[in-house]
Tab-separated table of C-alpha atoms in Angstrom:
chain	number	residue	atom	x	y	z
E	1	PHE	CA	107.169	71.416	108.987
E	2	PRO	CA	103.682	70.073	108.448
E	3	PHE	CA	101.485	70.866	105.442
E	4	GLY	CA	100.205	74.485	106.063
E	5	GLU	CA	103.423	75.524	107.856
E	6	GLU	CA	106.079	77.127	106.274
E	7	GLY	CA	109.940	77.448	107.709
E	8	SER	CA	113.323	76.819	106.963
E	9	PHE	CA	116.910	76.879	108.452
E	10	VAL	CA	118.878	80.229	108.560
E	11	ASP	CA	122.102	79.787	109.997
E	12	PHE	CA	124.453	77.963	113.249
E	13	CYS	CA	124.592	80.412	116.244
E	14	ASN	CA	127.786	81.163	117.492
E	15	ASP	CA	127.453	78.585	120.681
E	16	GLY	CA	129.426	75.855	119.590
E	17	GLY	CA	126.478	73.928	117.403
E	18	LYS	CA	124.003	74.058	120.281
E	19	SER	CA	121.279	76.178	118.680
E	20	CYS	CA	120.545	77.642	115.465
E	21	TYR	CA	118.125	80.449	113.960
E	22	ILE	CA	115.153	79.435	111.764
E	23	LEU	CA	112.023	80.999	110.061
E	24	SER	CA	109.242	79.513	111.568
E	25	SER	CA	105.152	79.769	111.552
E	26	LEU	CA	104.560	77.408	113.805
E	27	GLY	CA	102.525	78.292	116.903
E	28	ARG	CA	101.974	81.918	115.114
E	29	ASP	CA	100.505	83.193	111.946
E	30	THR	CA	103.463	84.946	110.573
E	31	LYS	CA	106.711	83.749	109.738
E	32	ALA	CA	108.802	84.706	112.970
E	33	LEU	CA	113.057	84.566	113.324
E	34	LEU	CA	113.716	82.638	116.090
E	35	GLN	CA	116.790	80.820	117.748
E	36	VAL	CA	116.129	77.230	118.528
E	37	ASP	CA	117.956	74.261	120.608
E	38	LEU	CA	119.231	71.961	118.601
E	39	THR	CA	119.038	69.171	121.272
E	40	THR	CA	115.251	69.754	122.402
E	41	GLY	CA	113.805	71.493	119.521
E	42	GLU	CA	112.506	74.271	121.970
E	43	THR	CA	112.469	78.014	121.174
E	44	ILE	CA	115.174	80.109	123.110
E	45	ARG	CA	113.856	83.427	121.993
E	46	GLU	CA	111.761	85.220	119.562
E	47	ILE	CA	114.055	87.409	117.812
E	48	TYR	CA	111.682	89.558	115.615
E	49	ALA	CA	108.215	88.860	114.324
E	50	ASN	CA	105.619	91.085	112.765
E	51	ASP	CA	101.847	90.459	113.010
E	52	GLN	CA	101.183	91.995	109.520
E	53	ALA	CA	103.483	90.410	107.449
E	54	ASP	CA	106.485	87.136	107.519
E	55	VAL	CA	110.189	87.883	107.790
E	56	ASP	CA	111.786	87.605	104.505
E	57	GLY	CA	115.545	88.753	104.961
E	58	ILE	CA	118.132	88.441	107.155
E	59	LEU	CA	121.804	89.819	107.588
E	60	LEU	CA	124.244	88.036	110.003
E	61	ASP	CA	127.725	89.017	111.544
E	62	ASP	CA	129.833	86.589	109.366
E	63	ASP	CA	132.228	86.122	112.646
E	64	THR	CA	129.786	86.427	115.635
E	65	LYS	CA	126.823	85.309	113.900
E	66	GLU	CA	124.722	87.908	115.826
E	67	VAL	CA	121.508	89.312	114.148
E	68	ARG	CA	122.110	92.579	112.515
E	69	LEU	CA	118.813	93.141	110.606
E	70	VAL	CA	115.746	91.442	109.669
E	71	SER	CA	113.427	92.713	106.907
E	72	TYR	CA	109.734	91.836	105.913
E	73	THR	CA	107.559	93.338	103.215
E	74	ILE	CA	103.820	94.516	103.241
E	75	ALA	CA	104.015	96.918	100.428
E	76	ARG	CA	108.024	97.838	100.457
E	77	HIS	CA	110.740	96.368	101.785
E	78	GLU	CA	110.957	97.160	105.401
E	79	ARG	CA	114.239	96.330	107.855
E	80	VAL	CA	114.348	96.551	111.457
E	81	PHE	CA	118.138	97.236	112.519
E	82	PHE	CA	119.827	95.474	115.463
E	83	ASP	CA	123.268	97.493	114.655
E	84	LYS	CA	123.207	101.033	115.043
E	85	GLU	CA	126.154	101.550	113.157
E	86	LEU	CA	124.816	99.071	110.162
E	87	GLU	CA	121.436	101.471	110.317
E	88	TRP	CA	123.686	104.735	110.116
E	89	ASP	CA	125.079	103.563	106.695
E	90	PHE	CA	121.647	102.350	105.375
E	91	ARG	CA	120.476	105.776	105.962
E	92	ARG	CA	123.583	107.176	104.323
E	93	LEU	CA	123.144	105.361	101.580
E	94	GLU	CA	119.091	107.033	100.753
E	95	GLU	CA	120.995	110.087	101.255
E	96	LEU	CA	123.567	109.826	98.791
E	97	GLY	CA	122.132	106.979	96.202
E	98	PRO	CA	120.381	107.591	92.888
E	99	GLY	CA	117.328	106.860	94.213
E	100	GLY	CA	115.596	103.640	94.796
E	101	GLU	CA	115.561	100.908	97.417
E	102	PRO	CA	119.182	100.278	98.246
E	103	ALA	CA	120.182	96.866	99.434
E	104	ARG	CA	123.612	95.297	100.043
E	105	VAL	CA	124.291	92.534	97.449
E	106	SER	CA	127.987	91.831	98.967
E	107	ALA	CA	130.889	92.995	100.758
E	108	THR	CA	134.419	92.548	101.584
E	109	ALA	CA	135.660	90.069	103.864
E	110	ASP	CA	136.384	93.251	106.586
E	111	GLY	CA	133.138	94.886	105.593
E	112	THR	CA	134.729	98.044	105.060
E	113	LEU	CA	133.420	97.875	100.904
E	114	TRP	CA	129.688	96.868	99.876
E	115	ILE	CA	128.365	96.428	96.247
E	116	VAL	CA	124.875	97.958	96.856
E	117	ALA	CA	122.143	97.968	94.531
E	118	PHE	CA	119.421	100.606	94.178
E	119	THR	CA	116.137	99.185	92.841
E	120	LYS	CA	113.920	101.445	91.053
E	121	SER	CA	110.321	101.157	89.698
E	122	ASP	CA	111.127	103.627	86.861
E	123	GLY	CA	114.578	102.671	86.015
E	124	PRO	CA	117.353	99.738	85.628
E	125	THR	CA	118.805	98.526	88.717
E	126	ASP	CA	121.782	100.965	89.940
E	127	TYR	CA	124.996	99.131	90.928
E	128	GLN	CA	126.841	101.252	93.297
E	129	LEU	CA	130.288	100.804	95.530
E	130	TYR	CA	129.786	101.791	99.213
E	131	ASP	CA	132.904	102.605	101.028
E	132	GLN	CA	132.170	102.034	104.461
E	133	VAL	CA	134.715	103.666	105.768
E	134	HIS	CA	134.672	107.068	104.256
E	135	LYS	CA	130.575	106.773	103.826
E	136	THR	CA	130.952	107.447	100.051
E	137	LEU	CA	129.262	105.980	96.877
E	138	THR	CA	130.799	105.550	93.340
E	139	PRO	CA	129.055	104.306	90.499
E	140	LEU	CA	129.918	100.988	89.325
E	141	PHE	CA	127.261	100.200	85.961
E	142	VAL	CA	123.586	100.054	85.631
E	143	SER	CA	121.597	96.777	84.755
E	144	GLN	CA	120.090	97.812	81.440
E	145	PRO	CA	121.811	100.870	79.975
E	146	GLU	CA	119.886	101.136	77.166
E	147	PHE	CA	116.883	101.947	79.352
E	148	LEU	CA	118.329	105.368	80.537
E	149	LYS	CA	117.470	107.310	77.376
E	150	TYR	CA	113.687	106.379	78.302
E	151	LYS	CA	111.241	107.702	80.760
E	152	PHE	CA	109.305	105.266	83.076
E	153	ALA	CA	106.269	105.552	84.857
E	154	PRO	CA	106.628	104.992	88.704
E	155	MET	CA	105.251	102.263	90.601
E	156	GLU	CA	102.868	103.537	93.551
E	157	ASP	CA	102.258	100.817	96.675
E	158	VAL	CA	98.434	101.481	97.257
E	159	ARG	CA	96.224	100.474	99.964
E	160	ILE	CA	92.639	99.041	98.867
E	161	PRO	CA	89.555	98.460	101.123
E	162	THR	CA	87.398	95.696	100.393
E	163	ARG	CA	83.689	95.001	100.927
E	164	ASP	CA	84.252	92.885	104.057
E	165	GLY	CA	86.747	95.614	105.622
E	166	LEU	CA	90.157	94.103	104.757
E	167	GLU	CA	92.798	96.003	103.279
E	168	ILE	CA	94.842	94.610	100.571
E	169	VAL	CA	97.917	95.801	99.044
E	170	GLY	CA	98.352	96.746	95.587
E	171	TYR	CA	100.826	98.174	92.932
E	172	LEU	CA	99.592	100.712	90.172
E	173	THR	CA	101.526	102.062	87.486
E	174	ARG	CA	99.639	104.577	85.448
E	175	ALA	CA	99.565	105.520	82.190
E	176	LYS	CA	99.493	109.467	82.514
E	177	ASP	CA	100.308	111.661	85.334
E	178	ASN	CA	97.614	114.594	84.879
E	179	GLY	CA	94.545	112.895	86.655
E	180	GLU	CA	92.878	111.471	83.741
E	181	ALA	CA	91.319	108.062	83.554
E	182	THR	CA	92.604	105.577	81.048
E	183	PRO	CA	92.080	102.369	80.152
E	184	LEU	CA	93.088	99.705	83.187
E	185	ILE	CA	94.262	96.278	82.900
E	186	LEU	CA	94.166	94.251	86.408
E	187	ARG	CA	97.267	92.035	86.278
E	188	VAL	CA	96.525	89.198	88.444
E	189	HIS	CA	99.604	87.195	89.750
E	190	GLY	CA	99.365	83.364	89.615
E	191	GLY	CA	99.871	80.572	91.983
E	192	PRO	CA	97.825	81.315	93.595
E	193	TRP	CA	100.164	81.311	96.816
E	194	LEU	CA	102.471	84.217	95.467
E	195	ARG	CA	102.289	87.597	95.340
E	196	ASP	CA	103.336	90.841	93.878
E	197	TYR	CA	105.982	93.372	94.774
E	198	TRP	CA	107.314	96.914	94.455
E	199	GLY	CA	109.824	97.476	91.329
E	200	PHE	CA	110.679	97.468	87.961
E	201	SER	CA	107.731	95.578	85.620
E	202	ALA	CA	108.847	95.676	81.922
E	203	LEU	CA	105.126	94.465	81.618
E	204	ASP	CA	103.492	97.122	82.924
E	205	GLN	CA	105.705	99.730	81.618
E	206	TRP	CA	105.053	98.495	78.207
E	207	PHE	CA	101.187	98.598	78.672
E	208	ALA	CA	101.809	102.286	80.354
E	209	ASN	CA	103.608	103.230	77.276
E	210	ARG	CA	100.315	102.563	75.023
E	211	GLY	CA	98.234	104.256	77.328
E	212	TYR	CA	97.176	101.599	80.004
E	213	ALA	CA	97.055	101.686	83.561
E	214	THR	CA	97.873	98.687	85.363
E	215	LEU	CA	97.049	97.501	88.678
E	216	SER	CA	98.443	94.059	90.408
E	217	VAL	CA	96.611	93.122	93.948
E	218	ASN	CA	97.788	91.061	96.331
E	219	TYR	CA	94.445	89.562	96.994
E	220	ARG	CA	93.710	87.022	99.912
E	221	GLY	CA	95.544	83.538	99.044
E	222	SER	CA	98.757	85.746	98.391
E	223	THR	CA	101.734	84.880	100.322
E	224	GLY	CA	103.619	86.481	102.471
E	225	TYR	CA	101.120	88.011	104.842
E	226	GLY	CA	100.722	84.945	107.172
E	227	LYS	CA	98.365	81.967	107.208
E	228	THR	CA	95.484	83.208	107.959
E	229	PHE	CA	95.280	85.751	104.979
E	230	GLN	CA	96.629	82.901	102.836
E	231	HIS	CA	94.130	80.372	103.349
E	232	MET	CA	91.309	82.917	103.133
E	233	GLY	CA	91.668	82.256	99.584
E	234	ASP	CA	91.059	78.548	100.261
E	235	GLY	CA	88.083	77.521	97.590
E	236	GLN	CA	87.500	81.091	96.697
E	237	TRP	CA	89.038	81.300	93.609
E	238	GLY	CA	87.040	82.694	90.817
E	239	ILE	CA	83.807	82.495	93.238
E	240	GLY	CA	84.059	84.099	96.342
E	241	GLY	CA	86.679	86.233	98.929
E	242	MET	CA	89.330	86.025	96.187
E	243	GLN	CA	87.526	87.493	93.239
E	244	HIS	CA	85.687	89.940	95.289
E	245	ASP	CA	89.165	91.513	96.032
E	246	LEU	CA	89.989	91.658	92.310
E	247	THR	CA	86.730	93.288	91.724
E	248	ASP	CA	86.954	95.551	94.543
E	249	ALA	CA	90.240	96.745	93.406
E	250	VAL	CA	88.783	97.715	89.636
E	251	GLN	CA	85.735	99.227	91.771
E	252	TRP	CA	88.396	101.320	93.723
E	253	ALA	CA	90.339	101.984	90.826
E	254	ILE	CA	86.945	103.593	89.114
E	255	GLN	CA	86.433	105.478	92.081
E	256	GLN	CA	89.660	107.487	92.264
E	257	GLY	CA	89.351	108.251	88.693
E	258	ILE	CA	92.353	106.193	87.619
E	259	ALA	CA	90.253	104.006	85.132
E	260	ASP	CA	87.658	104.237	82.796
E	261	PRO	CA	84.724	101.798	83.673
E	262	GLU	CA	84.130	101.182	79.945
E	263	ARG	CA	87.872	99.886	79.058
E	264	ILE	CA	88.825	97.351	81.883
E	265	CYS	CA	90.361	94.001	81.040
E	266	ILE	CA	92.643	91.346	82.771
E	267	TYR	CA	96.019	89.552	82.394
E	268	GLY	CA	96.594	87.175	84.543
E	269	GLY	CA	98.205	83.924	84.536
E	270	SER	CA	102.284	82.445	84.222
E	271	TYR	CA	103.796	85.731	82.387
């Protein structure tokens, strides 16, 4: 893949080595899942593409190599199912689970037992055993059990309009849930070719505990939203559109009554 393009090998297809699955942004804006002829390099079929975000997860059948699901992340993790039984299982996990986003961590060779991680923004990750035959869940452990005795603030995914009409994704952790404006910390991810995700942030919780709301933003230049969005940040670090996105995010928080306009600071870089 030349500079400016993204892609990777996923796996061989079940056709005697004639084709494979790849992720690729070639000839398109976002990374798509493709089946490619290994002799000619030609695309046999486009399996899935989203025009707003890169494909960032794939689950294949271990034996047949058929695609069972793909996923992408605009604000929260979203799945597209090619296997109806698998889709039903994930719906069941959402019904039975302790809250949060379920993800299959591993499974037995026959697929009848899964280890499932439920990711939360206001507590530790909860691991449970899913019996795929009987459709039952059994608790295993949580990643940091000492956290269970504390109350944490939930992280919200928000959409923020910018001055030039672009909509960007942000993640907000409030210091108070009574609608009162509080000091705000704008937490800026490094890179800039990285992105923020929804989930538990020890740093955001530490700030919230001390009375500070925290807002992180996937400003233009962030990854995961395609080449156009990523390269909108070129040459704009601190002087143009990238900086305006951060400023507009703070103004949005003020207008929404979240942030005290007299008490705002920025936290950025590596952390």
